[in-house]
Tab-separated table of N, CA, C and O in Angstrom:
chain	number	residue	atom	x	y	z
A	1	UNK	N	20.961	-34.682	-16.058
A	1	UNK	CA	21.340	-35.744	-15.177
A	1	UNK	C	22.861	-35.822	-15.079
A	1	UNK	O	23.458	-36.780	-14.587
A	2	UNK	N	23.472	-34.667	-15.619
A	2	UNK	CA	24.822	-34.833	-15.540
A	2	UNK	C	25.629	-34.983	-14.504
A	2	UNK	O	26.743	-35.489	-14.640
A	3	UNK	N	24.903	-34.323	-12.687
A	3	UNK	CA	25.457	-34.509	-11.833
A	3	UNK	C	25.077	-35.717	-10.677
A	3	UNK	O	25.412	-35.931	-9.512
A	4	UNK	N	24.196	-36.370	-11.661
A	4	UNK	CA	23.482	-37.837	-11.086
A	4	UNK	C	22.473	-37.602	-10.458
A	4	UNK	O	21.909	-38.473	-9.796
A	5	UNK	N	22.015	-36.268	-10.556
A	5	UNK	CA	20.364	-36.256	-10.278
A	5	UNK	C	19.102	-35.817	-11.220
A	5	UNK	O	19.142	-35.301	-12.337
A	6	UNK	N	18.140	-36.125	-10.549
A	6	UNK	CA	17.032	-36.012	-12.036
A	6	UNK	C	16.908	-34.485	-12.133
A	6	UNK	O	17.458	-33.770	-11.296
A	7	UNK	N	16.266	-34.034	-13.039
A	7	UNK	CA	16.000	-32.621	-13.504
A	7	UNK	C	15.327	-31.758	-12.195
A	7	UNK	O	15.529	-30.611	-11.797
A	8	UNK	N	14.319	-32.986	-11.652
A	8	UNK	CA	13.471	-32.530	-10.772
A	8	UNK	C	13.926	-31.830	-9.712
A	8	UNK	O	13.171	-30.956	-9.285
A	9	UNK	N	15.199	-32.022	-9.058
A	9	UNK	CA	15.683	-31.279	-7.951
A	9	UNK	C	15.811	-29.882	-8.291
A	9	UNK	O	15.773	-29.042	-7.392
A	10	UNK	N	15.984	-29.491	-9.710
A	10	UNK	CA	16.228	-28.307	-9.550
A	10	UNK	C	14.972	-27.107	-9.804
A	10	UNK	O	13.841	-27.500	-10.089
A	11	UNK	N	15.116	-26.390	-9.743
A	11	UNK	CA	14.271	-25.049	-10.436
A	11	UNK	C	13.958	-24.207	-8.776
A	11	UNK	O	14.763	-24.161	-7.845
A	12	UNK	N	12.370	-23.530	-8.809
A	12	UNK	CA	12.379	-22.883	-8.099
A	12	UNK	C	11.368	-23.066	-6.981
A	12	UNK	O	10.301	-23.534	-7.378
A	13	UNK	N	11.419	-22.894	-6.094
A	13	UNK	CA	10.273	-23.149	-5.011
A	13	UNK	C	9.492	-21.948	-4.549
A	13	UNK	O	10.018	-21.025	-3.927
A	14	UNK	N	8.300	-21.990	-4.854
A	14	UNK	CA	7.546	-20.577	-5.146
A	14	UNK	C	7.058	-20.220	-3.019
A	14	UNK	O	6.750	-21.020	-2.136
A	15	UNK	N	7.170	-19.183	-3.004
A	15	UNK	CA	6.848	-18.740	-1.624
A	15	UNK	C	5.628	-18.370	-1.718
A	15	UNK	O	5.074	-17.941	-2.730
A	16	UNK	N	5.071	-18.560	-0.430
A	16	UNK	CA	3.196	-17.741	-0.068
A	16	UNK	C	3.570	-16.473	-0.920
A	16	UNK	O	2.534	-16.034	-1.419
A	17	UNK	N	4.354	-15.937	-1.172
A	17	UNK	CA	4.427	-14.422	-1.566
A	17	UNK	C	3.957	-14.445	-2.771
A	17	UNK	O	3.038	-13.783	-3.253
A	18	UNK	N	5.034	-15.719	-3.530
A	18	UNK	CA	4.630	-15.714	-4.832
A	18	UNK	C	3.532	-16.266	-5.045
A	18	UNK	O	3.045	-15.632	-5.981
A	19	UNK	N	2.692	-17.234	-4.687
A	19	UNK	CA	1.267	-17.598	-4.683
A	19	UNK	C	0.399	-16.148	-5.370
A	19	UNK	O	0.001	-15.812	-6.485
A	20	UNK	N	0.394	-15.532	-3.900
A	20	UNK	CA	-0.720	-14.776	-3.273
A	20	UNK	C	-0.609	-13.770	-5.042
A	20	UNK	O	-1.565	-13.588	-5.796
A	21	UNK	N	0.677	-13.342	-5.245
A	21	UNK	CA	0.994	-12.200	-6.406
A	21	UNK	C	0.629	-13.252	-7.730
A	21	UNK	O	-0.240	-12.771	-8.457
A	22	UNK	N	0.988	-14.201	-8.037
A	22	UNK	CA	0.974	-14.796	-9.379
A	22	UNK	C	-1.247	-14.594	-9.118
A	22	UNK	O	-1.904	-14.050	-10.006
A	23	UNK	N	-1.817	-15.054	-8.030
A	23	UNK	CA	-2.892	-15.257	-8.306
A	23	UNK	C	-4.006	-13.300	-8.793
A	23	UNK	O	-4.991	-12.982	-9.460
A	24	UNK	N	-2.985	-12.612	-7.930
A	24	UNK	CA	-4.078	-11.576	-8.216
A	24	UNK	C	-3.381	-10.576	-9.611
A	24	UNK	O	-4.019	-9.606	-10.022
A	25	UNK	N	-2.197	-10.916	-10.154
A	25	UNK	CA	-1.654	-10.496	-11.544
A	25	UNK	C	-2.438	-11.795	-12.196
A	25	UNK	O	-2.172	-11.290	-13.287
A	26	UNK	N	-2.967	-12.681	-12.455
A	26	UNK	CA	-4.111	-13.595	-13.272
A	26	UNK	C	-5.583	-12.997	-13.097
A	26	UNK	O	-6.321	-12.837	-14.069
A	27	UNK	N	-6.100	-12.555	-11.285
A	27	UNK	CA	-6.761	-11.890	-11.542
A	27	UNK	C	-7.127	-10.799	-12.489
A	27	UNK	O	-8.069	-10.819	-13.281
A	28	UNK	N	-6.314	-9.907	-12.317
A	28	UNK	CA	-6.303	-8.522	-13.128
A	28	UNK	C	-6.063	-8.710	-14.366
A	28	UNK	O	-6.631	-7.797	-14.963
A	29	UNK	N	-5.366	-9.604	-15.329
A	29	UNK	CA	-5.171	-9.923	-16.415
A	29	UNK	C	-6.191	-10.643	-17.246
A	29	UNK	O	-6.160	-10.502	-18.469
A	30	UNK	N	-7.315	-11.591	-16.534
A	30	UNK	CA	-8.251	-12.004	-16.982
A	30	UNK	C	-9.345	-11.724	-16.580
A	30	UNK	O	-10.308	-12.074	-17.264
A	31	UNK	N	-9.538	-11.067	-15.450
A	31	UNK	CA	-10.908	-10.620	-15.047
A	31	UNK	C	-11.069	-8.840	-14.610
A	31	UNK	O	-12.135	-8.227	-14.563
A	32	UNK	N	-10.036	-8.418	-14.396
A	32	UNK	CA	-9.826	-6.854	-14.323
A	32	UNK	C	-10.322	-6.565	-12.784
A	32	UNK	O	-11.024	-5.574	-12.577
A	33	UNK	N	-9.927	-7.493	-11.639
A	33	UNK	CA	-10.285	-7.311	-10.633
A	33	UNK	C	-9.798	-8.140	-9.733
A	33	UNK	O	-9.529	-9.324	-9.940
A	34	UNK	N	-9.676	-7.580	-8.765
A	34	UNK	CA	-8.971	-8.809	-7.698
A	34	UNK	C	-10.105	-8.798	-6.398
A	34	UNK	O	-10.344	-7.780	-5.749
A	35	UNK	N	-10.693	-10.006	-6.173
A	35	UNK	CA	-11.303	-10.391	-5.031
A	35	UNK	C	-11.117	-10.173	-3.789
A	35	UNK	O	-10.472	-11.171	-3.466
A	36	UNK	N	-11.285	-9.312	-2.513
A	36	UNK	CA	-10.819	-9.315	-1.704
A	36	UNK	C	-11.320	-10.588	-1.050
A	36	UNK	O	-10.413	-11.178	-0.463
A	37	UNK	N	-12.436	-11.147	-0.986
A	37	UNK	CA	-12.916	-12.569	-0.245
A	37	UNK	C	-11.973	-13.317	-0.105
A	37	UNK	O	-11.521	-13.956	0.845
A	38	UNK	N	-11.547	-13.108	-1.761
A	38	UNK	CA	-10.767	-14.842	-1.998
A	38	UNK	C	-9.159	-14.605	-1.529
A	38	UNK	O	-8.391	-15.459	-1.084
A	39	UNK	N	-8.941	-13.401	-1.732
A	39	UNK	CA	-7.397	-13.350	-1.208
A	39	UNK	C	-7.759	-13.334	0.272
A	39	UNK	O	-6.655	-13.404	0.812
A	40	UNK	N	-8.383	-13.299	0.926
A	40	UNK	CA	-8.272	-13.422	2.228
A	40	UNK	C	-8.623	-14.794	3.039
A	40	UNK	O	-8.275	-15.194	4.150
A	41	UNK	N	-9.541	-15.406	1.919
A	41	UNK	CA	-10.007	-16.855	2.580
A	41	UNK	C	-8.521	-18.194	1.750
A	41	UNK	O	-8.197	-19.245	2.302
A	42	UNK	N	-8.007	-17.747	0.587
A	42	UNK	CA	-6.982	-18.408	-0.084
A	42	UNK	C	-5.672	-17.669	0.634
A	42	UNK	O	-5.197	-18.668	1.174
A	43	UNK	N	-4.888	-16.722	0.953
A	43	UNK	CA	-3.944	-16.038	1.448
A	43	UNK	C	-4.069	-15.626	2.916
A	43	UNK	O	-3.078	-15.668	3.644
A	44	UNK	N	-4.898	-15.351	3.228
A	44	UNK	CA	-4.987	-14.403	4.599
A	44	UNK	C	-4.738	-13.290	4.327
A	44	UNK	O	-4.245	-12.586	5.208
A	45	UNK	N	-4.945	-12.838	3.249
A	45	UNK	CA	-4.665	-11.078	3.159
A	45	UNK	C	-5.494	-10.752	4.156
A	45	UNK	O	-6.267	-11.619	4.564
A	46	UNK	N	-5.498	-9.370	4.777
A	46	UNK	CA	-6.481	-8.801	5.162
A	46	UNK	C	-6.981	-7.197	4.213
A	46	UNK	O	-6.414	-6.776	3.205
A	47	UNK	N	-7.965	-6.673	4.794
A	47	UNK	CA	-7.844	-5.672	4.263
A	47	UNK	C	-7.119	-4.666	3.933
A	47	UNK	O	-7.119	-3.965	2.921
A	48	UNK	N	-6.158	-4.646	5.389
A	48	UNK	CA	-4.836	-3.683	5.668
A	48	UNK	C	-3.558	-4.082	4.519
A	48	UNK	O	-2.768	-3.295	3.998
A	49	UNK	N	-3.631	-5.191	4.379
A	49	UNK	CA	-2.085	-6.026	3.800
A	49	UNK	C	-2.778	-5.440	2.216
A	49	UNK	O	-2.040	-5.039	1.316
A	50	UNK	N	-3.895	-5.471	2.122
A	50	UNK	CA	-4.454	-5.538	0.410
A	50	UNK	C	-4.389	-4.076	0.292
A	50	UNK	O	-4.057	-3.769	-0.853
A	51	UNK	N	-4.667	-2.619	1.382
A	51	UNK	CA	-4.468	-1.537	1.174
A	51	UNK	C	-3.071	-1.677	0.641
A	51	UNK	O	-2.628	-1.382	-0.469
A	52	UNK	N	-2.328	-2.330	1.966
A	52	UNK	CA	-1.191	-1.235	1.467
A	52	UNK	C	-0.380	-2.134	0.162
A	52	UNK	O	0.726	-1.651	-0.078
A	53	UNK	N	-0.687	-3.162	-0.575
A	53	UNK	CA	-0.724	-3.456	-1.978
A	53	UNK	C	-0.640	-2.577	-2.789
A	53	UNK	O	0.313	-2.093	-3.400
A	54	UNK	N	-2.114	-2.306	-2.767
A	54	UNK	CA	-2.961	-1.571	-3.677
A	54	UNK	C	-2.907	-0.079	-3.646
A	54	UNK	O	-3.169	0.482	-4.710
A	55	UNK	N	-2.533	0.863	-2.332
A	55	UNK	CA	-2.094	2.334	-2.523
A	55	UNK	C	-1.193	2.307	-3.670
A	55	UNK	O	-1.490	3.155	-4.512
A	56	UNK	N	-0.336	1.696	-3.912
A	56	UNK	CA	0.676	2.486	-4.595
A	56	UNK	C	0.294	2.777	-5.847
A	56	UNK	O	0.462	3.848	-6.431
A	57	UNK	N	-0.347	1.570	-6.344
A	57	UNK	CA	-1.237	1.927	-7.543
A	57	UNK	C	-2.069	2.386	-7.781
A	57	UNK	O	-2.405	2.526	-8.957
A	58	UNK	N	-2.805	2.846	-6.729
A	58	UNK	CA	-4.001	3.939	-6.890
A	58	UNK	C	-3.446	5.086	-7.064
A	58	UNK	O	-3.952	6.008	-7.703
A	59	UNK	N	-1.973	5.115	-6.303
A	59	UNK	CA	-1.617	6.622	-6.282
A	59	UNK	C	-1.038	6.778	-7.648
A	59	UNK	O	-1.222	7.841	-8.241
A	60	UNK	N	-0.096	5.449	-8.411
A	60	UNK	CA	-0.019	6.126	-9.647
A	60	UNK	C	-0.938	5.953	-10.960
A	60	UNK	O	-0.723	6.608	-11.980
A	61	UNK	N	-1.972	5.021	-10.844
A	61	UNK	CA	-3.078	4.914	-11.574
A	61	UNK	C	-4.119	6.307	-11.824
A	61	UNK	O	-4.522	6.731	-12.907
A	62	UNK	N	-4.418	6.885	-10.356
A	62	UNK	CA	-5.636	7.543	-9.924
A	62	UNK	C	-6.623	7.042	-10.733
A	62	UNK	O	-6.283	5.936	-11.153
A	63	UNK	N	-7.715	7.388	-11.135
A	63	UNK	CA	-9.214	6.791	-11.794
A	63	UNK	C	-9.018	5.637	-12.646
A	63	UNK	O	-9.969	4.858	-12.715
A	64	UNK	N	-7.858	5.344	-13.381
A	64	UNK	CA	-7.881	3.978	-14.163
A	64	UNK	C	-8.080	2.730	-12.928
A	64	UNK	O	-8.539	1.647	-13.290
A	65	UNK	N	-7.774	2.911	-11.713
A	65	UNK	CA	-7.919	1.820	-10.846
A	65	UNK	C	-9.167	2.102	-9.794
A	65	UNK	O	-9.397	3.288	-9.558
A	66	UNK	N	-9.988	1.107	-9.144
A	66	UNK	CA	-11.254	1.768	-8.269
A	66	UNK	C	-10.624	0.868	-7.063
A	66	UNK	O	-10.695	-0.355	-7.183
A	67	UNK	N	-10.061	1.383	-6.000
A	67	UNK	CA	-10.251	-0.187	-4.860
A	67	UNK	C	-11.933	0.527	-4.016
A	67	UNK	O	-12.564	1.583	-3.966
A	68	UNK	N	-12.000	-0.739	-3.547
A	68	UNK	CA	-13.391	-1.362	-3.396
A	68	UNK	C	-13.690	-1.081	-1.753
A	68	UNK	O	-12.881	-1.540	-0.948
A	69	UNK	N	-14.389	-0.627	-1.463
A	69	UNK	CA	-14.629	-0.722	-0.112
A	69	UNK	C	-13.897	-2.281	1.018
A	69	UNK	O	-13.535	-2.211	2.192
A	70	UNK	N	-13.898	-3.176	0.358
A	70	UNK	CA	-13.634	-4.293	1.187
A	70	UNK	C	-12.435	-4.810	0.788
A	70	UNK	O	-12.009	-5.926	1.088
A	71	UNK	N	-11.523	-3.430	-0.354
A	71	UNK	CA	-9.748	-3.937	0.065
A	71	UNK	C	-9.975	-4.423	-1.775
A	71	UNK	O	-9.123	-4.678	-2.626
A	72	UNK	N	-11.105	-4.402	-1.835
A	72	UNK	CA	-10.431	-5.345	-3.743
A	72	UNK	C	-10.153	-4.241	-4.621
A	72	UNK	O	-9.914	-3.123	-4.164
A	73	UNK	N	-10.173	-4.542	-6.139
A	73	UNK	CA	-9.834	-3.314	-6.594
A	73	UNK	C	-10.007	-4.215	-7.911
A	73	UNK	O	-9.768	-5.373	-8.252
A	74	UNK	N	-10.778	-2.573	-8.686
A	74	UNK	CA	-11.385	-2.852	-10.506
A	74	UNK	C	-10.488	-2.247	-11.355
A	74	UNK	O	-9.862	-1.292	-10.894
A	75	UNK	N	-10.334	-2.497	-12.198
A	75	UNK	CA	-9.863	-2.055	-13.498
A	75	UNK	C	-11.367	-1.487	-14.254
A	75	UNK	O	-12.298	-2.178	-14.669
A	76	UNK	N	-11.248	-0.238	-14.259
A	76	UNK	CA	-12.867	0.084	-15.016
A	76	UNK	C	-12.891	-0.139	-16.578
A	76	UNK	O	-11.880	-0.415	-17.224
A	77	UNK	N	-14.220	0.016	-17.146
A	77	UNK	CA	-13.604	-0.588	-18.812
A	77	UNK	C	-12.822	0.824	-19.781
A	77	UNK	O	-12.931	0.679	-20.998
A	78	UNK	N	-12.384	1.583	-19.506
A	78	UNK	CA	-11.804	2.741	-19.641
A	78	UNK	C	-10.462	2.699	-19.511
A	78	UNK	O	-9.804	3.434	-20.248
A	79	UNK	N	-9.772	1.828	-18.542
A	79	UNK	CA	-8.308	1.822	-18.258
A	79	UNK	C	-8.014	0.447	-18.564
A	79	UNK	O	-7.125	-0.162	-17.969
A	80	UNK	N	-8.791	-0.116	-19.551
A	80	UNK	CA	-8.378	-1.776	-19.698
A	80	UNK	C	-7.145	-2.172	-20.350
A	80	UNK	O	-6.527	-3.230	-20.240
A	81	UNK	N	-6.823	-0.862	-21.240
A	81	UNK	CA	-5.584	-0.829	-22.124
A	81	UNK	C	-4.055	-0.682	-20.816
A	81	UNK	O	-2.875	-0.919	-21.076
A	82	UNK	N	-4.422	-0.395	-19.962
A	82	UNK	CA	-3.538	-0.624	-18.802
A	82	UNK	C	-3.126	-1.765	-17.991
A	82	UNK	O	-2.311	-1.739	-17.069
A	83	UNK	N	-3.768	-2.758	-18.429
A	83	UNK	CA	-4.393	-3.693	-17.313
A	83	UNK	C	-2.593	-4.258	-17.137
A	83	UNK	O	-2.022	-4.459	-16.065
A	84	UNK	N	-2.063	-4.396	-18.378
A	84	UNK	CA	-0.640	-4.917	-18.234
A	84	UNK	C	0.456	-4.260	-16.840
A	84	UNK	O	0.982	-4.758	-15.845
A	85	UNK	N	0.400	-2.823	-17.502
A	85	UNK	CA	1.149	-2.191	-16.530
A	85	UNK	C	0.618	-1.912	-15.010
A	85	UNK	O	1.293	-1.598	-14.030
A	86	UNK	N	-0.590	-2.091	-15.090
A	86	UNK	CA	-1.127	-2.381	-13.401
A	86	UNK	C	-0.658	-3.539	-12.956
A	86	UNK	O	0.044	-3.559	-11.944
A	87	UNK	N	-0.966	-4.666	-13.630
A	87	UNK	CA	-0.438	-5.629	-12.809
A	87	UNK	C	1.194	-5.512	-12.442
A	87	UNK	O	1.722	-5.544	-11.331
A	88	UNK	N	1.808	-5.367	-13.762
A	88	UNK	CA	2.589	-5.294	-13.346
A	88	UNK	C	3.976	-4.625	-11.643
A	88	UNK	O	5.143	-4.879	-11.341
A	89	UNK	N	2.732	-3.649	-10.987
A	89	UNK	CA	3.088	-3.103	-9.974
A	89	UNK	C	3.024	-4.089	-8.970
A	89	UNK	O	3.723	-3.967	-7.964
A	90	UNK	N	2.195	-5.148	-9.135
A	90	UNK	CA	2.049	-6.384	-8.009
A	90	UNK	C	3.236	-7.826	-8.422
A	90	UNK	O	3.309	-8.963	-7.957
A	91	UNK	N	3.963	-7.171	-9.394
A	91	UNK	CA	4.773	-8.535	-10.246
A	91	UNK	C	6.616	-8.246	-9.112
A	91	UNK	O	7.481	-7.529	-9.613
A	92	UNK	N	6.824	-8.809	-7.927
A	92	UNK	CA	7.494	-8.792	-7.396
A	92	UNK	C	9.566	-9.248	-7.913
A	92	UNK	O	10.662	-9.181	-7.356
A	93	UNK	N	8.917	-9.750	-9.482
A	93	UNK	CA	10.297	-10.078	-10.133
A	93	UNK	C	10.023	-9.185	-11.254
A	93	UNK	O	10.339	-9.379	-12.428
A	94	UNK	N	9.495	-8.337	-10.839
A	94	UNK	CA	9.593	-7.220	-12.712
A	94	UNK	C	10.581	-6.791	-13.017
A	94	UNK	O	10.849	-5.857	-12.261
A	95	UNK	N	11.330	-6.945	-13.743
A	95	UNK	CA	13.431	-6.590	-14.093
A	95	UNK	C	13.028	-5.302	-15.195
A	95	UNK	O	13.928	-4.474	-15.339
A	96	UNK	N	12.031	-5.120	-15.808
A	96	UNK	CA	11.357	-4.280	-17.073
A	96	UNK	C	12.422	-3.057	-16.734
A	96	UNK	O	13.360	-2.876	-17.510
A	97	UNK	N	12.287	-2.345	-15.737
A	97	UNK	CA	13.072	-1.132	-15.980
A	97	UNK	C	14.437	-0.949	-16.254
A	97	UNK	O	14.909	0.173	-16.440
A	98	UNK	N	15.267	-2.244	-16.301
A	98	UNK	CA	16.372	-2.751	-16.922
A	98	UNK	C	16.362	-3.447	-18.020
A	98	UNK	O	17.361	-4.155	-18.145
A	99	UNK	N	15.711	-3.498	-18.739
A	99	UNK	CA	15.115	-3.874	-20.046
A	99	UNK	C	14.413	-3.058	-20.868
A	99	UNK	O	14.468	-1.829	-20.894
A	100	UNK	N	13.547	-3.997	-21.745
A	100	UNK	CA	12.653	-3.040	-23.386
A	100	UNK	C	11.719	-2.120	-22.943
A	100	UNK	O	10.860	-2.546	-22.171
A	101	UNK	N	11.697	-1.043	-23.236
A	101	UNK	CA	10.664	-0.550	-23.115
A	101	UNK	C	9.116	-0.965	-22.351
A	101	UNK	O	8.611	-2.086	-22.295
A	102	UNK	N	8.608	0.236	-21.840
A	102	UNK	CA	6.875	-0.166	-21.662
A	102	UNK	C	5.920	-0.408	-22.691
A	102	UNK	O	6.193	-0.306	-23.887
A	103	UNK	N	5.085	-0.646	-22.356
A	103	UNK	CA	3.965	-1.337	-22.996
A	103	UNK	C	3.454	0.260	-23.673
A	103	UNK	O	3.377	0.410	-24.893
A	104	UNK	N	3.221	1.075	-22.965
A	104	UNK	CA	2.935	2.767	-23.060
A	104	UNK	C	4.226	3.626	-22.776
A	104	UNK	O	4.170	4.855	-22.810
């Protein structure tokens, strides 16, 4: 309150962007899958917006990741020890490669 306002004015104001990403890095972290339904009826993803998400990590995942006919995408129980660094490809503030080490 030092500049005569409450704490509350400050911090950060999260964008649709960050929504849509905080919800499907919770997906993948607790359920090993991201919904295409729900990102599209909660976000408006479409299928196209969730491809092109999700290519990049298929391309550097290959078989640890499955996307789904309808845009979603599994973590199979085989690549679960990954699940960190997958999400992490959808984590739009990841600073990691200027920092500690990976997880692997």
């Amino acid at each position: 309150m030092r500049e005569g306002r409450l704490a509350v004015h400050r911090g950060h104001e999260f964008s649709a962007e960050d929504h849509w990403r905080g919800r499907m890095i919770e997906a993948l972290m607790c359920d090993f899958a991201v919904d295409a339904d729900e990102m599209a009826q909660r976000f408006a993803l479409s299928p196209n917006d969730l491809h092109q998400i999700f290519a990049p990590i298929a391309a550097r995942f290959g078989d640890m990741v499955q996307i789904l006919p309808d845009g979603g995408l599994i973590i199979p129980d085989h690549a679960r020890p990954l699940t960190r660094m997958i999400a992490r490809m959808i984590d739009a503030y990841d600073m990691a490669e200027n920092s500690h080490s990976g997880a692997i």
